[in-house]
Amino acid sequence: MEFQLQTNLLNLRASSPLVHNITNFVVMNYTANALLALGASPVMAHALEEVEDMVAIAGALVVNIGTLAPLWVEGMKLAMTAAANQHKPIVLDPVGAGATPYRNHVLTSLMEAARPTIIRGNGSEILALAGASIQTKGVDSTASSTDTIDAARALSKRFGAVVSVSGATDVIVSGERIAYVSNGVPLMTRVTGMGCSASAIAGAYAAIVQDPFEAAVSAAVTMGVCGELAFSNAKSPGSFQIAFLDSLAEITPAQLAEMAEVR
């Protein structure tokens, strides 16, 4: 499979798409900085009174259920419905799927409100979303990405969505299409907000790339390559966070394509 990684990054930076995020308190600042560093424009808006208006001016919607509250859930539903009606891409990050009955109920209601364009999560989250009975560890995965291929494919066919599973090797599934991205470093799992940033960056690419599968692959490669570049300069979690943002800002389209490990 051929992916236009250079062109996609160039187009993202040239258009600076507005990405509407309804995300969690833990990562809001870091996610916004990640989008800005890469070249997109973030907005964090969850109030019921404005989410539909914000969707109307955004290029994509990213919904992350990390820190739930009833009013936020209502805002997510409104925003997802508006995005679907306006044919705007929706990225759903099912943080902690399977951890609690409430979290599972929220995910069911969101996906009934509107079908996501891209579902991006870790192995345990994808298995739980597909209906598998698993033990979870809060928001951390207890399953590898490659163990979830059948579940990801079933989810993709059921909802007509691209399913992007993070792990040592990221697995991206769209119907019968499947891609594997082997970029990244283990230290990324020790920094809060990496997965949430990956979902936001998937939203940025989805806003400017017509094929959601291509957008999801571009996002996974960007995260992984920038993680490798950051690790070359920073070996501990604190300094790595800053180095990662710098890598998002400094990576060139040619460098992205050259370092990509995707098949």
Tab-separated table of C-alpha atoms in Angstrom:
chain	number	residue	atom	x	y	z
A	1	MET	CA	0.000	0.000	0.000
A	2	GLU	CA	1.182	3.480	-0.845
A	3	PHE	CA	0.501	6.328	1.549
A	4	GLN	CA	1.021	9.998	0.715
A	5	LEU	CA	2.709	10.856	4.001
A	6	GLN	CA	4.690	13.833	2.730
A	7	THR	CA	1.754	15.344	0.882
A	8	ASN	CA	-0.594	14.848	3.825
A	9	LEU	CA	1.713	16.627	6.267
A	10	LEU	CA	2.318	19.458	3.808
A	11	ASN	CA	-1.415	19.899	3.284
A	12	LEU	CA	-2.123	19.803	7.004
A	13	ARG	CA	0.360	22.581	7.682
A	14	ALA	CA	-0.819	24.615	4.700
A	15	SER	CA	-4.492	24.477	5.704
A	16	SER	CA	-4.109	24.432	9.526
A	17	PRO	CA	-7.496	22.739	10.058
A	18	LEU	CA	-9.578	23.655	13.087
A	19	VAL	CA	-10.022	20.530	15.219
A	20	HIS	CA	-12.874	20.613	17.723
A	21	ASN	CA	-11.956	18.547	20.782
A	22	ILE	CA	-14.278	17.425	23.526
A	23	THR	CA	-11.600	15.791	25.596
A	24	ASN	CA	-10.607	15.107	29.173
A	25	PHE	CA	-9.220	17.418	31.837
A	26	VAL	CA	-6.042	15.385	32.219
A	27	VAL	CA	-4.745	16.015	28.703
A	28	MET	CA	-6.484	19.151	27.451
A	29	ASN	CA	-3.428	21.414	27.524
A	30	TYR	CA	-1.021	18.853	26.099
A	31	THR	CA	-3.399	17.837	23.314
A	32	ALA	CA	-3.866	21.458	22.277
A	33	ASN	CA	-0.110	21.979	22.224
A	34	ALA	CA	0.408	18.822	20.149
A	35	LEU	CA	-2.046	20.036	17.511
A	36	LEU	CA	-0.482	23.497	17.451
A	37	ALA	CA	3.028	22.068	17.185
A	38	LEU	CA	2.109	19.931	14.192
A	39	GLY	CA	0.403	22.817	12.432
A	40	ALA	CA	-3.302	22.354	13.164
A	41	SER	CA	-5.580	24.689	15.116
A	42	PRO	CA	-7.199	23.296	18.283
A	43	VAL	CA	-10.370	24.344	20.056
A	44	MET	CA	-11.562	22.755	23.288
A	45	ALA	CA	-15.307	23.339	23.666
A	46	HIS	CA	-17.803	21.185	25.533
A	47	ALA	CA	-20.651	23.543	26.589
A	48	LEU	CA	-24.055	22.399	25.386
A	49	GLU	CA	-24.791	25.933	24.247
A	50	GLU	CA	-22.006	26.055	21.660
A	51	VAL	CA	-20.872	22.599	20.568
A	52	GLU	CA	-23.110	22.533	17.489
A	53	ASP	CA	-21.904	25.972	16.390
A	54	MET	CA	-18.291	24.928	16.942
A	55	VAL	CA	-18.739	21.804	14.847
A	56	ALA	CA	-20.045	23.983	12.033
A	57	ILE	CA	-16.756	25.868	11.751
A	58	ALA	CA	-14.403	22.961	12.491
A	59	GLY	CA	-12.798	20.581	10.038
A	60	ALA	CA	-13.155	17.575	12.340
A	61	LEU	CA	-14.548	16.559	15.727
A	62	VAL	CA	-12.573	14.529	18.282
A	63	VAL	CA	-14.491	13.005	21.212
A	64	ASN	CA	-12.478	11.590	24.105
A	65	ILE	CA	-14.329	10.075	27.086
A	66	GLY	CA	-11.432	10.135	29.556
A	67	THR	CA	-13.159	12.181	32.271
A	68	LEU	CA	-16.909	11.766	32.073
A	69	ALA	CA	-19.737	13.902	33.448
A	70	PRO	CA	-23.411	13.883	32.403
A	71	LEU	CA	-23.403	17.356	30.830
A	72	TRP	CA	-20.220	16.549	28.899
A	73	VAL	CA	-21.852	13.387	27.572
A	74	GLU	CA	-24.837	15.389	26.342
A	75	GLY	CA	-22.444	17.797	24.660
A	76	MET	CA	-20.666	14.891	22.989
A	77	LYS	CA	-23.952	13.541	21.634
A	78	LEU	CA	-25.000	16.940	20.289
A	79	ALA	CA	-21.608	17.500	18.690
A	80	MET	CA	-21.430	14.041	17.117
A	81	THR	CA	-24.956	14.349	15.719
A	82	ALA	CA	-24.147	17.768	14.259
A	83	ALA	CA	-20.899	16.501	12.748
A	84	ALA	CA	-22.652	13.523	11.152
A	85	ASN	CA	-25.381	15.759	9.713
A	86	GLN	CA	-22.728	18.062	8.249
A	87	HIS	CA	-20.570	15.183	6.980
A	88	LYS	CA	-17.647	16.202	9.195
A	89	PRO	CA	-15.212	13.445	10.270
A	90	ILE	CA	-15.606	12.190	13.843
A	91	VAL	CA	-12.778	10.578	15.809
A	92	LEU	CA	-13.871	8.648	18.903
A	93	ASP	CA	-11.334	7.777	21.612
A	94	PRO	CA	-13.027	5.208	23.912
A	95	VAL	CA	-10.735	5.837	26.892
A	96	GLY	CA	-11.152	3.144	29.544
A	97	ALA	CA	-13.766	1.162	27.615
A	98	GLY	CA	-14.664	-1.907	29.653
A	99	ALA	CA	-13.544	-0.377	32.963
A	100	THR	CA	-17.035	0.458	34.299
A	101	PRO	CA	-20.657	-0.148	33.252
A	102	TYR	CA	-21.245	3.625	33.040
A	103	ARG	CA	-18.369	4.105	30.639
A	104	ASN	CA	-19.668	1.279	28.460
A	105	HIS	CA	-23.174	2.750	28.510
A	106	VAL	CA	-21.852	6.155	27.444
A	107	LEU	CA	-19.966	4.646	24.524
A	108	THR	CA	-23.069	2.766	23.372
A	109	SER	CA	-25.172	5.930	23.496
A	110	LEU	CA	-22.548	7.965	21.639
A	111	MET	CA	-22.235	5.439	18.843
A	112	GLU	CA	-26.008	5.278	18.564
A	113	ALA	CA	-26.105	9.082	18.226
A	114	ALA	CA	-23.655	9.073	15.314
A	115	ARG	CA	-21.252	6.609	13.768
A	116	PRO	CA	-17.621	7.641	14.198
A	117	THR	CA	-15.355	7.966	11.193
A	118	ILE	CA	-12.280	6.757	13.103
A	119	ILE	CA	-12.198	4.814	16.367
A	120	ARG	CA	-8.753	5.044	17.970
A	121	GLY	CA	-7.819	3.259	21.183
A	122	ASN	CA	-5.579	0.690	22.797
A	123	GLY	CA	-6.046	-3.055	22.545
A	124	SER	CA	-8.199	-3.506	25.639
A	125	GLU	CA	-10.458	-0.604	24.689
A	126	ILE	CA	-11.056	-1.957	21.203
A	127	LEU	CA	-11.784	-5.456	22.509
A	128	ALA	CA	-14.249	-4.057	25.058
A	129	LEU	CA	-15.929	-1.887	22.438
A	130	ALA	CA	-16.332	-4.941	20.230
A	131	GLY	CA	-18.112	-6.724	23.070
A	132	ALA	CA	-15.339	-8.982	24.335
A	133	SER	CA	-15.333	-9.835	28.029
A	134	ILE	CA	-11.935	-8.682	29.278
A	135	GLN	CA	-10.208	-7.488	32.411
A	136	THR	CA	-9.025	-3.905	32.151
A	137	LYS	CA	-6.514	-1.922	34.173
A	138	GLY	CA	-8.180	1.466	34.330
A	139	VAL	CA	-7.281	3.254	31.110
A	140	ASP	CA	-4.220	1.085	30.428
A	141	SER	CA	-4.269	-1.792	27.995
A	142	THR	CA	-3.907	-5.411	29.040
A	143	ALA	CA	-4.081	-6.633	25.434
A	144	SER	CA	-1.645	-6.176	22.580
A	145	SER	CA	-2.739	-4.434	19.401
A	146	THR	CA	-2.097	-7.510	17.267
A	147	ASP	CA	-4.463	-9.553	19.452
A	148	THR	CA	-7.329	-7.275	18.436
A	149	ILE	CA	-7.319	-7.647	14.650
A	150	ASP	CA	-10.524	-9.700	14.489
A	151	ALA	CA	-12.280	-7.362	16.925
A	152	ALA	CA	-11.070	-4.306	15.026
A	153	ARG	CA	-12.271	-5.750	11.738
A	154	ALA	CA	-15.678	-6.576	13.238
A	155	LEU	CA	-16.006	-3.032	14.634
A	156	SER	CA	-14.954	-1.545	11.316
A	157	LYS	CA	-17.567	-3.503	9.395
A	158	ARG	CA	-20.300	-2.905	11.964
A	159	PHE	CA	-19.912	0.874	12.078
A	160	GLY	CA	-18.307	1.566	8.730
A	161	ALA	CA	-15.404	3.132	10.599
A	162	VAL	CA	-11.637	2.964	10.473
A	163	VAL	CA	-10.318	1.325	13.655
A	164	SER	CA	-6.839	2.353	14.775
A	165	VAL	CA	-5.335	0.274	17.582
A	166	SER	CA	-2.246	1.594	19.353
A	167	GLY	CA	0.488	-0.667	20.639
A	168	ALA	CA	4.082	-1.718	20.053
A	169	THR	CA	2.853	-2.086	16.486
A	170	ASP	CA	-0.143	0.077	15.635
A	171	VAL	CA	-2.834	-1.753	13.678
A	172	ILE	CA	-5.177	0.227	11.435
A	173	VAL	CA	-8.192	-1.569	9.950
A	174	SER	CA	-10.776	-0.407	7.430
A	175	GLY	CA	-12.982	-3.245	6.231
A	176	GLU	CA	-10.611	-5.663	4.527
A	177	ARG	CA	-7.744	-3.158	4.433
A	178	ILE	CA	-5.152	-3.381	7.183
A	179	ALA	CA	-1.912	-1.509	7.853
A	180	TYR	CA	0.773	-2.021	10.474
A	181	VAL	CA	2.870	0.877	11.791
A	182	SER	CA	5.978	-0.142	13.727
A	183	ASN	CA	7.278	3.303	14.684
A	184	GLY	CA	7.429	4.563	18.275
A	185	VAL	CA	9.291	3.929	21.542
A	186	PRO	CA	8.210	2.273	24.827
A	187	LEU	CA	8.681	5.531	26.771
A	188	MET	CA	5.547	6.878	25.073
A	189	THR	CA	3.471	4.621	27.339
A	190	ARG	CA	4.850	6.436	30.421
A	191	VAL	CA	3.671	9.892	29.391
A	192	THR	CA	0.063	10.947	29.972
A	193	GLY	CA	-1.678	12.211	26.875
A	194	MET	CA	0.159	10.352	24.138
A	195	GLY	CA	-2.864	8.308	23.087
A	196	CYS	CA	-5.175	11.286	23.391
A	197	SER	CA	-2.800	13.348	21.251
A	198	ALA	CA	-2.791	10.532	18.705
A	199	SER	CA	-6.580	10.776	18.463
A	200	ALA	CA	-6.457	14.556	18.090
A	201	ILE	CA	-3.817	14.284	15.364
A	202	ALA	CA	-5.979	11.689	13.606
A	203	GLY	CA	-8.699	14.339	13.634
A	204	ALA	CA	-6.339	16.889	12.094
A	205	TYR	CA	-5.435	14.533	9.264
A	206	ALA	CA	-9.063	13.456	8.783
A	207	ALA	CA	-9.993	17.109	8.258
A	208	ILE	CA	-7.723	17.370	5.202
A	209	VAL	CA	-7.407	13.795	3.852
A	210	GLN	CA	-10.424	12.396	2.027
A	211	ASP	CA	-9.738	8.740	2.882
A	212	PRO	CA	-10.085	8.155	6.675
A	213	PHE	CA	-7.867	5.067	6.427
A	214	GLU	CA	-5.061	7.161	4.962
A	215	ALA	CA	-5.655	9.810	7.650
A	216	ALA	CA	-5.432	7.247	10.461
A	217	VAL	CA	-2.227	5.749	9.064
A	218	SER	CA	-0.686	9.213	8.639
A	219	ALA	CA	-1.509	10.045	12.253
A	220	ALA	CA	-0.045	6.780	13.586
A	221	VAL	CA	3.166	7.246	11.588
A	222	THR	CA	3.489	10.874	12.708
A	223	MET	CA	3.112	9.923	16.370
A	224	GLY	CA	5.571	7.040	16.112
A	225	VAL	CA	8.267	8.849	14.149
A	226	CYS	CA	8.064	11.935	16.368
A	227	GLY	CA	8.343	9.658	19.394
A	228	GLU	CA	11.562	8.187	17.985
A	229	LEU	CA	12.972	11.645	17.258
A	230	ALA	CA	12.070	12.857	20.737
A	231	PHE	CA	13.690	9.827	22.375
A	232	SER	CA	16.974	10.588	20.631
A	233	ASN	CA	17.120	13.778	22.723
A	234	ALA	CA	15.206	12.878	25.903
A	235	LYS	CA	15.273	9.608	27.835
A	236	SER	CA	12.981	10.451	30.784
A	237	PRO	CA	9.220	11.132	30.840
A	238	GLY	CA	9.376	14.808	31.819
A	239	SER	CA	11.866	15.933	29.209
A	240	PHE	CA	10.336	13.569	26.643
A	241	GLN	CA	7.018	15.444	26.715
A	242	ILE	CA	8.700	18.661	25.632
A	243	ALA	CA	10.964	16.929	23.119
A	244	PHE	CA	7.929	15.271	21.562
A	245	LEU	CA	6.197	18.618	21.003
A	246	ASP	CA	9.401	19.942	19.473
A	247	SER	CA	9.559	16.940	17.148
A	248	LEU	CA	5.989	17.545	15.984
A	249	ALA	CA	6.940	21.106	15.108
A	250	GLU	CA	10.306	20.337	13.511
A	251	ILE	CA	9.694	17.144	11.528
A	252	THR	CA	9.867	17.615	7.771
A	253	PRO	CA	7.582	15.821	5.320
A	254	ALA	CA	10.595	14.074	3.770
A	255	GLN	CA	11.824	12.938	7.188
A	256	LEU	CA	8.385	11.545	8.007
A	257	ALA	CA	8.301	9.467	4.844
A	258	GLU	CA	11.903	8.262	5.205
A	259	MET	CA	11.474	7.084	8.809
A	260	ALA	CA	8.038	5.538	8.363
A	261	GLU	CA	7.823	1.819	9.102
A	262	VAL	CA	4.443	0.963	7.628
A	263	ARG	CA	3.252	-2.071	5.737
